[in-house]
């Protein structure tokens, strides 16, 4: 395993500080904000001087003199009030990159203390078509799942299916209204079931008696009445099959297919624990927990058990936490769920703490913003319909097709190959459009440009990879082999420094659970490569050593981009056809 450039420099900084008897906590440096001036910068001398009541420039000068003894730096200068600007030698950068190029993980370091992390990024509801809202949870969660695994954590992705609430009772009630009983339920497919749900929903909105009926049936279902359970099992199975198809199309994967229903028994335990601990009370027939006893309560109380004996969304989440901690030994639980549920999670985390069901377990809600259309309203199809995932994938494929030659136009590429390519690019376009935005902010789905082969898109990066693949094939034909990296042109140096940031970037994405950091970096790296390749020919380069060095750089960048797309859950293609 190699250490990243940033880590090595930070080590050298810390060592210099220590040797000078200075507090090494100020030794941290980072990639320079002014690449025209320096490669790395350290602003620590300013804070240190303040603490020690000394002159910052003098301290900085002392550190600079020490660092200059190291031959990895060509220049260390003190600028402004006491900034340290560090410039690295080409040999040092090249040496580090050379090591990255021979490492199967491109030099990315693994965690030294693996954790068991449970990720909650599903939450689709049985009998409801999946829409773009579910897209974000799945796409972000899948990326985080891959990043966490890569770093070396034990990761468990749980779909946490909504299969247990009132909607289930509503559908059963609607079927009984139509058929007289539940005997025909087993013959219904997903479309029919979704249709029942829509009708039930409309009816319950208007009709109090219908709502009451649905409520009673839900309670009986949860109580285990056989007839309802059997019918429900069919609803659940058909829904899961449909949901799996959607997730498969997006290459979003789960290790566990637990649903809210699986938490039912544990919900009873939660109520019991709350009673035993004396933290719950009866309020109008319902058992509640007051989360905050202060005069101005910040968090409203939660209902654990309704007066009819039913459990709530809060109880289900608490029970699920208990199961994840007891059965899965979770040390960290991350929720990728719509921002609008942030109060719910604040309440759940507080209640979990009071119940003592997850001691020392880190729980975080990574709330994401909404996907909107160009009009700023929730994203719809062109004719105003709900944008289901299926619709979105279809739309994306049409867009991608516009940039590609038709089947038969390019020798060796028939309909099946083209279709496969279109599919991988279309999914990459959808996912990247989502992942390039940071999780917390919502975004406008850019219908015009999201699937273009240039601009900040998934296809652009896939294309950059395919282009390097083509360079590698041509180089092989000309017997150019990989060689020792030597940085001569400024564009080579710029690319080398960019590539050297890989480890730091992936670690930042891991620590912040923020895939957009990787998406951003992949895009910039592809762009910098493009600048490099314009200035530094490979196949046409006559100097063999130079060609071999550049080939190594190109292959490394290809490997990095493939790795990054893989972390984002996006496929890389060996070849990508583009309409001329
Ligand atoms: N099914 C829920 C919904 O549609 C989302 C579930 C999110 N996960 C959780 N553990 N609460 O709103």
PDB file of C-alpha atoms in Angstrom, residues 260-433:
ATOM      1  CA  UNK A 260     -41.184  -2.773   8.257  1.00  0.00           C
ATOM      2  CA  UNK A 261     -43.239  -5.938   8.858  1.00  0.00           C
ATOM      3  CA  UNK A 262     -40.130  -7.771  10.077  1.00  0.00           C
ATOM      4  CA  UNK A 263     -39.844  -5.289  12.914  1.00  0.00           C
ATOM      5  CA  UNK A 264     -43.330  -6.025  14.251  1.00  0.00           C
ATOM      6  CA  UNK A 265     -42.367  -8.393  17.062  1.00  0.00           C
ATOM      7  CA  UNK A 266     -39.527  -6.143  18.165  1.00  0.00           C
ATOM      8  CA  UNK A 267     -41.969  -3.206  18.312  1.00  0.00           C
ATOM      9  CA  UNK A 268     -43.584  -4.994  21.254  1.00  0.00           C
ATOM     10  CA  UNK A 269     -40.186  -5.200  22.957  1.00  0.00           C
ATOM     11  CA  UNK A 270     -39.632  -1.483  22.425  1.00  0.00           C
ATOM     12  CA  UNK A 271     -42.907  -0.699  24.169  1.00  0.00           C
ATOM     13  CA  UNK A 272     -41.900  -2.985  27.013  1.00  0.00           C
ATOM     14  CA  UNK A 273     -38.457  -1.419  27.422  1.00  0.00           C
ATOM     15  CA  UNK A 274     -40.033   2.038  27.474  1.00  0.00           C
ATOM     16  CA  UNK A 275     -42.445   0.963  30.197  1.00  0.00           C
ATOM     17  CA  UNK A 276     -39.727  -0.713  32.256  1.00  0.00           C
ATOM     18  CA  UNK A 277     -37.486   2.319  32.025  1.00  0.00           C
ATOM     19  CA  UNK A 278     -40.377   4.516  33.037  1.00  0.00           C
ATOM     20  CA  UNK A 279     -39.882   6.828  30.103  1.00  0.00           C
ATOM     21  CA  UNK A 280     -43.302   6.337  28.509  1.00  0.00           C
ATOM     22  CA  UNK A 281     -46.743   7.421  29.607  1.00  0.00           C
ATOM     23  CA  UNK A 282     -50.346   7.000  28.546  1.00  0.00           C
ATOM     24  CA  UNK A 283     -51.872   9.927  26.768  1.00  0.00           C
ATOM     25  CA  UNK A 284     -55.455   9.675  25.609  1.00  0.00           C
ATOM     26  CA  UNK A 285     -55.172   5.880  25.397  1.00  0.00           C
ATOM     27  CA  UNK A 286     -51.918   5.970  23.426  1.00  0.00           C
ATOM     28  CA  UNK A 287     -48.491   5.127  24.805  1.00  0.00           C
ATOM     29  CA  UNK A 288     -46.097   7.978  24.153  1.00  0.00           C
ATOM     30  CA  UNK A 289     -42.573   9.079  24.975  1.00  0.00           C
ATOM     31  CA  UNK A 290     -41.949  12.713  25.813  1.00  0.00           C
ATOM     32  CA  UNK A 291     -38.561  13.304  24.321  1.00  0.00           C
ATOM     33  CA  UNK A 292     -37.881  16.577  25.935  1.00  0.00           C
ATOM     34  CA  UNK A 293     -38.987  17.649  29.361  1.00  0.00           C
ATOM     35  CA  UNK A 294     -37.821  21.231  29.026  1.00  0.00           C
ATOM     36  CA  UNK A 295     -40.184  24.148  29.187  1.00  0.00           C
ATOM     37  CA  UNK A 296     -39.997  24.821  25.482  1.00  0.00           C
ATOM     38  CA  UNK A 297     -39.828  21.330  24.037  1.00  0.00           C
ATOM     39  CA  UNK A 298     -37.755  21.228  20.887  1.00  0.00           C
ATOM     40  CA  UNK A 299     -38.926  17.801  19.878  1.00  0.00           C
ATOM     41  CA  UNK A 300     -42.601  16.813  19.917  1.00  0.00           C
ATOM     42  CA  UNK A 301     -43.415  13.547  21.735  1.00  0.00           C
ATOM     43  CA  UNK A 302     -43.688  10.324  19.776  1.00  0.00           C
ATOM     44  CA  UNK A 303     -46.434   7.741  19.864  1.00  0.00           C
ATOM     45  CA  UNK A 304     -45.141   4.216  20.421  1.00  0.00           C
ATOM     46  CA  UNK A 305     -48.471   2.435  20.484  1.00  0.00           C
ATOM     47  CA  UNK A 306     -51.739   3.903  19.316  1.00  0.00           C
ATOM     48  CA  UNK A 307     -54.931   3.484  21.336  1.00  0.00           C
ATOM     49  CA  UNK A 308     -55.982   0.666  18.973  1.00  0.00           C
ATOM     50  CA  UNK A 309     -52.740  -1.185  19.679  1.00  0.00           C
ATOM     51  CA  UNK A 310     -51.111  -0.332  16.342  1.00  0.00           C
ATOM     52  CA  UNK A 311     -47.447   0.709  16.153  1.00  0.00           C
ATOM     53  CA  UNK A 312     -46.237   3.803  14.343  1.00  0.00           C
ATOM     54  CA  UNK A 313     -43.495   4.736  11.895  1.00  0.00           C
ATOM     55  CA  UNK A 314     -41.436   5.859  14.901  1.00  0.00           C
ATOM     56  CA  UNK A 315     -41.834   2.543  16.733  1.00  0.00           C
ATOM     57  CA  UNK A 316     -40.937   0.620  13.589  1.00  0.00           C
ATOM     58  CA  UNK A 317     -37.747   2.594  13.131  1.00  0.00           C
ATOM     59  CA  UNK A 318     -36.822   2.119  16.800  1.00  0.00           C
ATOM     60  CA  UNK A 319     -37.421  -1.618  16.566  1.00  0.00           C
ATOM     61  CA  UNK A 320     -35.375  -1.762  13.391  1.00  0.00           C
ATOM     62  CA  UNK A 321     -32.497  -0.010  15.151  1.00  0.00           C
ATOM     63  CA  UNK A 322     -32.646  -2.594  17.931  1.00  0.00           C
ATOM     64  CA  UNK A 323     -32.518  -5.421  15.369  1.00  0.00           C
ATOM     65  CA  UNK A 324     -29.653  -3.834  13.499  1.00  0.00           C
ATOM     66  CA  UNK A 325     -27.669  -3.455  16.703  1.00  0.00           C
ATOM     67  CA  UNK A 326     -28.531  -6.828  18.274  1.00  0.00           C
ATOM     68  CA  UNK A 327     -28.577  -9.063  15.200  1.00  0.00           C
ATOM     69  CA  UNK A 328     -26.304  -7.291  12.757  1.00  0.00           C
ATOM     70  CA  UNK A 329     -23.914  -5.799  15.346  1.00  0.00           C
ATOM     71  CA  UNK A 330     -24.129  -2.417  13.661  1.00  0.00           C
ATOM     72  CA  UNK A 331     -21.616   0.159  14.866  1.00  0.00           C
ATOM     73  CA  UNK A 332     -22.874   2.846  12.545  1.00  0.00           C
ATOM     74  CA  UNK A 333     -26.271   3.331  10.872  1.00  0.00           C
ATOM     75  CA  UNK A 334     -26.706   5.794   8.026  1.00  0.00           C
ATOM     76  CA  UNK A 335     -30.074   6.828   6.635  1.00  0.00           C
ATOM     77  CA  UNK A 336     -30.336   8.204   3.114  1.00  0.00           C
ATOM     78  CA  UNK A 337     -33.855   9.500   3.293  1.00  0.00           C
ATOM     79  CA  UNK A 338     -35.608  12.668   2.092  1.00  0.00           C
ATOM     80  CA  UNK A 339     -34.668  15.773   4.060  1.00  0.00           C
ATOM     81  CA  UNK A 340     -38.318  16.363   4.860  1.00  0.00           C
ATOM     82  CA  UNK A 341     -38.108  13.470   7.316  1.00  0.00           C
ATOM     83  CA  UNK A 342     -35.399  15.102   9.407  1.00  0.00           C
ATOM     84  CA  UNK A 343     -37.680  15.737  12.393  1.00  0.00           C
ATOM     85  CA  UNK A 344     -38.712  12.076  12.347  1.00  0.00           C
ATOM     86  CA  UNK A 345     -35.089  10.953  12.566  1.00  0.00           C
ATOM     87  CA  UNK A 346     -34.206  13.486  15.232  1.00  0.00           C
ATOM     88  CA  UNK A 347     -37.046  12.067  17.306  1.00  0.00           C
ATOM     89  CA  UNK A 348     -36.062   8.471  16.603  1.00  0.00           C
ATOM     90  CA  UNK A 349     -32.398   9.043  17.517  1.00  0.00           C
ATOM     91  CA  UNK A 350     -33.361  10.822  20.728  1.00  0.00           C
ATOM     92  CA  UNK A 351     -35.808   8.052  21.704  1.00  0.00           C
ATOM     93  CA  UNK A 352     -33.191   5.387  20.912  1.00  0.00           C
ATOM     94  CA  UNK A 353     -30.821   7.144  23.277  1.00  0.00           C
ATOM     95  CA  UNK A 354     -33.444   7.261  26.048  1.00  0.00           C
ATOM     96  CA  UNK A 355     -34.293   3.598  25.495  1.00  0.00           C
ATOM     97  CA  UNK A 356     -30.616   2.665  25.531  1.00  0.00           C
ATOM     98  CA  UNK A 357     -31.024   0.342  22.544  1.00  0.00           C
ATOM     99  CA  UNK A 358     -28.027   1.570  20.579  1.00  0.00           C
ATOM    100  CA  UNK A 359     -25.212   2.488  22.963  1.00  0.00           C
ATOM    101  CA  UNK A 360     -22.160   3.894  21.163  1.00  0.00           C
ATOM    102  CA  UNK A 361     -23.765   3.435  17.780  1.00  0.00           C
ATOM    103  CA  UNK A 362     -23.330   6.389  15.458  1.00  0.00           C
ATOM    104  CA  UNK A 363     -26.619   7.176  13.724  1.00  0.00           C
ATOM    105  CA  UNK A 364     -26.917   9.842  11.065  1.00  0.00           C
ATOM    106  CA  UNK A 365     -29.656  10.979   8.748  1.00  0.00           C
ATOM    107  CA  UNK A 366     -28.174  12.146   5.443  1.00  0.00           C
ATOM    108  CA  UNK A 367     -31.235  13.989   4.228  1.00  0.00           C
ATOM    109  CA  UNK A 368     -31.369  14.659   0.521  1.00  0.00           C
ATOM    110  CA  UNK A 369     -33.133  17.433  -1.354  1.00  0.00           C
ATOM    111  CA  UNK A 370     -35.853  17.049  -3.959  1.00  0.00           C
ATOM    112  CA  UNK A 371     -35.413  16.420  -7.673  1.00  0.00           C
ATOM    113  CA  UNK A 372     -37.280  19.128  -9.535  1.00  0.00           C
ATOM    114  CA  UNK A 373     -38.204  19.820 -13.127  1.00  0.00           C
ATOM    115  CA  UNK A 374     -37.091  22.952 -14.989  1.00  0.00           C
ATOM    116  CA  UNK A 375     -40.144  24.777 -13.621  1.00  0.00           C
ATOM    117  CA  UNK A 376     -38.888  24.264 -10.063  1.00  0.00           C
ATOM    118  CA  UNK A 377     -41.745  21.882  -9.293  1.00  0.00           C
ATOM    119  CA  UNK A 378     -41.398  18.147  -8.652  1.00  0.00           C
ATOM    120  CA  UNK A 379     -40.180  16.433 -11.761  1.00  0.00           C
ATOM    121  CA  UNK A 380     -42.880  15.246 -14.202  1.00  0.00           C
ATOM    122  CA  UNK A 381     -42.991  13.628 -17.638  1.00  0.00           C
ATOM    123  CA  UNK A 382     -43.452  15.840 -20.685  1.00  0.00           C
ATOM    124  CA  UNK A 383     -47.204  15.281 -20.634  1.00  0.00           C
ATOM    125  CA  UNK A 384     -47.415  16.115 -16.936  1.00  0.00           C
ATOM    126  CA  UNK A 385     -47.554  12.541 -15.611  1.00  0.00           C
ATOM    127  CA  UNK A 386     -45.637  11.231 -12.626  1.00  0.00           C
ATOM    128  CA  UNK A 387     -42.018  10.540 -13.534  1.00  0.00           C
ATOM    129  CA  UNK A 388     -41.651   6.867 -12.680  1.00  0.00           C
ATOM    130  CA  UNK A 389     -38.241   5.292 -12.804  1.00  0.00           C
ATOM    131  CA  UNK A 390     -39.253   3.354 -15.865  1.00  0.00           C
ATOM    132  CA  UNK A 391     -40.217   6.552 -17.662  1.00  0.00           C
ATOM    133  CA  UNK A 392     -36.957   8.168 -16.713  1.00  0.00           C
ATOM    134  CA  UNK A 393     -34.847   5.268 -17.961  1.00  0.00           C
ATOM    135  CA  UNK A 394     -36.767   5.260 -21.239  1.00  0.00           C
ATOM    136  CA  UNK A 395     -36.217   8.987 -21.674  1.00  0.00           C
ATOM    137  CA  UNK A 396     -32.525   8.666 -20.938  1.00  0.00           C
ATOM    138  CA  UNK A 397     -32.117   5.896 -23.489  1.00  0.00           C
ATOM    139  CA  UNK A 398     -33.763   8.022 -26.177  1.00  0.00           C
ATOM    140  CA  UNK A 399     -31.361  10.874 -25.413  1.00  0.00           C
ATOM    141  CA  UNK A 400     -28.318   8.608 -25.528  1.00  0.00           C
ATOM    142  CA  UNK A 401     -29.467   7.098 -28.796  1.00  0.00           C
ATOM    143  CA  UNK A 402     -29.381  10.611 -30.295  1.00  0.00           C
ATOM    144  CA  UNK A 403     -25.616  10.759 -29.779  1.00  0.00           C
ATOM    145  CA  UNK A 404     -24.917   7.243 -31.073  1.00  0.00           C
ATOM    146  CA  UNK A 405     -24.783   5.675 -34.503  1.00  0.00           C
ATOM    147  CA  UNK A 406     -27.625   3.278 -35.329  1.00  0.00           C
ATOM    148  CA  UNK A 407     -27.161  -0.494 -35.370  1.00  0.00           C
ATOM    149  CA  UNK A 408     -25.295  -1.593 -38.495  1.00  0.00           C
ATOM    150  CA  UNK A 409     -23.726   1.815 -39.150  1.00  0.00           C
ATOM    151  CA  UNK A 410     -20.472   0.763 -37.542  1.00  0.00           C
ATOM    152  CA  UNK A 411     -18.959  -2.522 -38.565  1.00  0.00           C
ATOM    153  CA  UNK A 412     -18.977  -5.139 -35.841  1.00  0.00           C
ATOM    154  CA  UNK A 413     -21.707  -3.469 -33.792  1.00  0.00           C
ATOM    155  CA  UNK A 414     -25.122  -5.048 -34.181  1.00  0.00           C
ATOM    156  CA  UNK A 415     -28.391  -4.194 -32.502  1.00  0.00           C
ATOM    157  CA  UNK A 416     -27.612  -6.152 -29.329  1.00  0.00           C
ATOM    158  CA  UNK A 417     -24.220  -4.470 -28.766  1.00  0.00           C
ATOM    159  CA  UNK A 418     -25.647  -1.023 -29.395  1.00  0.00           C
ATOM    160  CA  UNK A 419     -28.596  -1.688 -27.082  1.00  0.00           C
ATOM    161  CA  UNK A 420     -26.259  -2.825 -24.304  1.00  0.00           C
ATOM    162  CA  UNK A 421     -24.127   0.295 -24.729  1.00  0.00           C
ATOM    163  CA  UNK A 422     -27.154   2.590 -24.774  1.00  0.00           C
ATOM    164  CA  UNK A 423     -28.404   1.010 -21.588  1.00  0.00           C
ATOM    165  CA  UNK A 424     -25.133   1.393 -19.682  1.00  0.00           C
ATOM    166  CA  UNK A 425     -24.687   4.973 -20.828  1.00  0.00           C
ATOM    167  CA  UNK A 426     -28.309   5.884 -20.098  1.00  0.00           C
ATOM    168  CA  UNK A 427     -28.113   4.565 -16.543  1.00  0.00           C
ATOM    169  CA  UNK A 428     -24.728   6.240 -16.066  1.00  0.00           C
ATOM    170  CA  UNK A 429     -26.270   9.532 -17.218  1.00  0.00           C
ATOM    171  CA  UNK A 430     -29.136   9.328 -14.722  1.00  0.00           C
ATOM    172  CA  UNK A 431     -26.913   8.332 -11.821  1.00  0.00           C
ATOM    173  CA  UNK A 432     -24.201  10.880 -12.497  1.00  0.00           C
ATOM    174  CA  UNK A 433     -26.725  13.694 -12.869  1.00  0.00           C
TER     175      UNK A 433
END
